[in-house]
């Protein structure tokens, strides 16, 4: 007589995901394979994500990849290997995309607010200081700033409000009259002729005005035609509405002469 092998046929009646083990003649035991659980007759894949999030960080997603196998991926707003995930502060890199003159505050995951600092104005993404500061920051207007500094013209350093019509830097650099005005001591008055006090006039405001008085004392004539604002029938406003804390700057393509 020979012993009957209970596992010889159909895996001994065990699950296809189980191992049939001979015990005594004619008997066997069914043991689920690694990664499966059950009585051996029925074996089910073990999903490790169902227990303790599969060993992943609480701020990670556990994804089953096979029997008792899983990967961990940090959730949006976190970084790490999935086992350990650290919150990513949006404000920690490049000030969260806010202006350099703004304060970035994390509010929620993937959310933050930008608020301009004291003495600056704007939406947080673009913040401007007073118009004296803004002249220097913009290459289109920086030459005007340097002339103000050189001649100690401080009229626009106060609380304002002011409106400036600033000749483009290229114009101030190329106009030969500038050197003559400086030599004759009249450049300061030429600069003041580009300033208006007691008003912060935006482009749309200027379209409704025909004359305004400059800090130099003489009037500036304003006309609106062909979708352009022209000063003294010569200088056109080419860039407008750079709003600072104490006024607004408009860039013009010619020097105004009183």
CSV table of C-alpha atoms in Angstrom, one decimal, residues 1-198:
chain,number,residue,atom,x,y,z
A,1,UNK,CA,0.0,0.0,0.0
A,2,UNK,CA,1.1,3.5,-0.7
A,3,UNK,CA,0.1,6.7,1.1
A,4,UNK,CA,-2.5,8.8,-0.6
A,5,UNK,CA,-1.2,12.3,-1.5
A,6,UNK,CA,-4.1,14.6,-0.7
A,7,UNK,CA,-2.4,17.5,-2.6
A,8,UNK,CA,-1.9,15.6,-5.8
A,9,UNK,CA,-5.0,16.7,-7.5
A,10,UNK,CA,-6.5,20.2,-7.8
A,11,UNK,CA,-4.0,21.6,-5.3
A,12,UNK,CA,-5.8,19.4,-2.7
A,13,UNK,CA,-8.9,21.6,-2.9
A,14,UNK,CA,-6.9,24.6,-1.6
A,15,UNK,CA,-7.2,28.0,-3.0
A,16,UNK,CA,-5.0,28.8,-6.1
A,17,UNK,CA,-3.4,31.4,-3.8
A,18,UNK,CA,-2.6,28.8,-1.2
A,19,UNK,CA,0.0,26.1,-0.6
A,20,UNK,CA,-1.2,22.5,-0.1
A,21,UNK,CA,0.9,20.8,2.6
A,22,UNK,CA,0.7,17.0,3.2
A,23,UNK,CA,0.3,16.2,6.8
A,24,UNK,CA,-0.7,12.5,7.4
A,25,UNK,CA,-1.5,10.0,4.7
A,26,UNK,CA,-4.7,11.2,2.9
A,27,UNK,CA,-4.7,14.5,4.8
A,28,UNK,CA,-3.4,18.0,4.0
A,29,UNK,CA,-3.4,21.6,5.3
A,30,UNK,CA,-4.0,24.6,3.1
A,31,UNK,CA,-1.9,27.7,3.9
A,32,UNK,CA,-2.5,31.0,2.1
A,33,UNK,CA,0.5,32.3,0.2
A,34,UNK,CA,2.5,35.3,1.4
A,35,UNK,CA,0.4,38.5,0.9
A,36,UNK,CA,-2.9,36.6,1.3
A,37,UNK,CA,-5.1,35.8,4.2
A,38,UNK,CA,-7.8,33.3,4.8
A,39,UNK,CA,-8.4,29.7,5.7
A,40,UNK,CA,-6.5,28.3,2.8
A,41,UNK,CA,-9.6,27.2,1.0
A,42,UNK,CA,-10.4,30.9,0.4
A,43,UNK,CA,-7.5,33.3,0.3
A,44,UNK,CA,-7.9,37.1,-0.1
A,45,UNK,CA,-5.2,39.6,-0.9
A,46,UNK,CA,-4.0,41.5,2.1
A,47,UNK,CA,-4.5,45.3,1.6
A,48,UNK,CA,-1.9,46.9,4.0
A,49,UNK,CA,-3.5,50.3,3.5
A,50,UNK,CA,-6.4,49.1,5.7
A,51,UNK,CA,-4.3,49.0,8.8
A,52,UNK,CA,-2.6,52.1,10.2
A,53,UNK,CA,-2.6,53.6,6.7
A,54,UNK,CA,-0.1,51.0,5.5
A,55,UNK,CA,2.6,52.6,7.6
A,56,UNK,CA,2.4,55.8,5.6
A,57,UNK,CA,2.4,59.2,7.2
A,58,UNK,CA,-1.0,60.5,8.2
A,59,UNK,CA,-0.5,63.2,5.5
A,60,UNK,CA,0.2,60.6,2.8
A,61,UNK,CA,-1.9,58.5,0.6
A,62,UNK,CA,-1.4,54.7,0.8
A,63,UNK,CA,-1.9,52.9,-2.5
A,64,UNK,CA,-2.0,49.1,-2.8
A,65,UNK,CA,0.2,47.8,-5.5
A,66,UNK,CA,0.0,44.1,-4.9
A,67,UNK,CA,-0.7,41.4,-2.2
A,68,UNK,CA,0.4,43.1,1.1
A,69,UNK,CA,2.3,45.7,-0.9
A,70,UNK,CA,1.7,49.4,-1.1
A,71,UNK,CA,3.4,52.7,-1.8
A,72,UNK,CA,3.1,55.9,0.2
A,73,UNK,CA,2.8,59.3,-1.5
A,74,UNK,CA,2.7,62.6,0.4
A,75,UNK,CA,-0.5,64.6,-0.1
A,76,UNK,CA,-0.5,67.9,-2.0
A,77,UNK,CA,1.0,70.6,0.2
A,78,UNK,CA,3.5,68.1,1.8
A,79,UNK,CA,6.9,66.7,0.8
A,80,UNK,CA,8.8,63.6,1.9
A,81,UNK,CA,9.1,59.9,1.1
A,82,UNK,CA,5.6,59.1,2.1
A,83,UNK,CA,6.6,57.5,5.4
A,84,UNK,CA,7.4,61.0,6.7
A,85,UNK,CA,5.7,64.0,5.1
A,86,UNK,CA,6.4,67.6,6.0
A,87,UNK,CA,4.2,70.6,5.3
A,88,UNK,CA,5.4,72.8,2.5
A,89,UNK,CA,4.9,76.5,3.4
A,90,UNK,CA,4.0,78.4,0.2
A,91,UNK,CA,5.6,81.4,1.8
A,92,UNK,CA,9.0,79.7,2.2
A,93,UNK,CA,9.9,80.0,-1.4
A,94,UNK,CA,10.1,83.3,-3.3
A,95,UNK,CA,7.9,84.9,-0.6
A,96,UNK,CA,5.0,82.8,-1.9
A,97,UNK,CA,4.9,84.9,-5.1
A,98,UNK,CA,4.0,88.0,-3.2
A,99,UNK,CA,5.8,91.3,-3.7
A,100,UNK,CA,9.1,91.8,-2.0
A,101,UNK,CA,7.4,94.6,-0.1
A,102,UNK,CA,4.5,92.3,1.1
A,103,UNK,CA,4.0,89.9,3.9
A,104,UNK,CA,3.0,86.3,2.9
A,105,UNK,CA,0.8,84.4,5.3
A,106,UNK,CA,-0.1,80.7,4.9
A,107,UNK,CA,-3.8,80.2,5.4
A,108,UNK,CA,-4.7,76.7,4.2
A,109,UNK,CA,-3.0,74.0,2.3
A,110,UNK,CA,-2.1,75.4,-1.1
A,111,UNK,CA,-3.5,78.8,0.0
A,112,UNK,CA,-1.8,82.0,1.2
A,113,UNK,CA,-2.5,85.7,1.4
A,114,UNK,CA,-0.2,88.6,0.4
A,115,UNK,CA,-0.5,91.9,2.2
A,116,UNK,CA,1.6,95.0,1.4
A,117,UNK,CA,3.8,96.1,4.3
A,118,UNK,CA,3.2,99.4,6.1
A,119,UNK,CA,4.0,102.4,4.0
A,120,UNK,CA,3.3,100.5,0.8
A,121,UNK,CA,0.1,100.2,-1.3
A,122,UNK,CA,-1.1,97.5,-3.7
A,123,UNK,CA,-2.8,94.1,-3.9
A,124,UNK,CA,0.1,92.2,-2.2
A,125,UNK,CA,1.4,90.9,-5.5
A,126,UNK,CA,2.5,94.3,-6.5
A,127,UNK,CA,3.3,96.8,-3.8
A,128,UNK,CA,4.5,100.4,-4.3
A,129,UNK,CA,6.0,102.9,-1.9
A,130,UNK,CA,5.8,106.6,-2.2
A,131,UNK,CA,6.3,108.1,-5.7
A,132,UNK,CA,9.8,109.3,-4.8
A,133,UNK,CA,10.8,105.6,-4.2
A,134,UNK,CA,8.9,104.4,-7.3
A,135,UNK,CA,10.8,106.8,-9.6
A,136,UNK,CA,14.0,105.1,-8.7
A,137,UNK,CA,12.7,101.5,-9.0
A,138,UNK,CA,11.5,102.0,-12.5
A,139,UNK,CA,14.1,102.4,-15.3
A,140,UNK,CA,11.6,104.5,-17.3
A,141,UNK,CA,11.6,107.1,-14.6
A,142,UNK,CA,14.9,106.7,-12.8
A,143,UNK,CA,16.7,109.6,-14.6
A,144,UNK,CA,14.0,112.0,-13.4
A,145,UNK,CA,14.7,110.8,-9.8
A,146,UNK,CA,18.5,111.4,-10.2
A,147,UNK,CA,17.8,114.9,-11.4
A,148,UNK,CA,15.6,115.5,-8.3
A,149,UNK,CA,18.3,114.2,-6.1
A,150,UNK,CA,21.1,116.2,-7.7
A,151,UNK,CA,19.2,119.4,-7.4
A,152,UNK,CA,17.8,118.6,-3.9
A,153,UNK,CA,14.2,119.0,-5.1
A,154,UNK,CA,12.1,117.5,-2.3
A,155,UNK,CA,8.7,118.8,-3.1
A,156,UNK,CA,7.2,115.3,-3.6
A,157,UNK,CA,8.7,113.7,-0.5
A,158,UNK,CA,5.7,114.8,1.7
A,159,UNK,CA,2.3,113.0,2.2
A,160,UNK,CA,0.9,114.5,-1.0
A,161,UNK,CA,-1.1,113.6,-2.9
A,162,UNK,CA,0.8,114.5,-6.0
A,163,UNK,CA,0.6,113.8,-9.8
A,164,UNK,CA,3.8,113.5,-11.7
A,165,UNK,CA,4.3,113.7,-15.5
A,166,UNK,CA,7.7,112.2,-15.9
A,167,UNK,CA,9.7,112.4,-19.2
A,168,UNK,CA,11.0,109.0,-20.1
A,169,UNK,CA,14.6,108.3,-19.1
A,170,UNK,CA,15.6,108.1,-22.8
A,171,UNK,CA,14.2,111.5,-23.4
A,172,UNK,CA,16.0,113.1,-20.5
A,173,UNK,CA,19.3,111.4,-21.5
A,174,UNK,CA,19.1,112.6,-25.1
A,175,UNK,CA,17.6,116.1,-25.0
A,176,UNK,CA,20.5,118.6,-25.3
A,177,UNK,CA,18.5,121.3,-23.5
A,178,UNK,CA,18.9,119.5,-20.2
A,179,UNK,CA,22.6,120.4,-19.8
A,180,UNK,CA,21.8,124.0,-20.7
A,181,UNK,CA,19.0,124.2,-18.1
A,182,UNK,CA,21.4,122.7,-15.5
A,183,UNK,CA,24.1,125.2,-16.4
A,184,UNK,CA,21.7,128.1,-16.2
A,185,UNK,CA,20.3,127.0,-12.9
A,186,UNK,CA,16.7,126.6,-14.1
A,187,UNK,CA,16.5,122.8,-14.2
A,188,UNK,CA,14.8,122.6,-10.8
A,189,UNK,CA,11.9,124.7,-12.1
A,190,UNK,CA,11.7,122.6,-15.2
A,191,UNK,CA,11.3,119.5,-13.0
A,192,UNK,CA,8.7,121.2,-10.8
A,193,UNK,CA,6.7,122.0,-13.9
A,194,UNK,CA,6.1,118.3,-14.2
A,195,UNK,CA,4.6,118.1,-10.7
A,196,UNK,CA,1.0,118.8,-9.6
A,197,UNK,CA,0.2,119.1,-5.9
A,198,UNK,CA,-2.9,118.3,-3.8
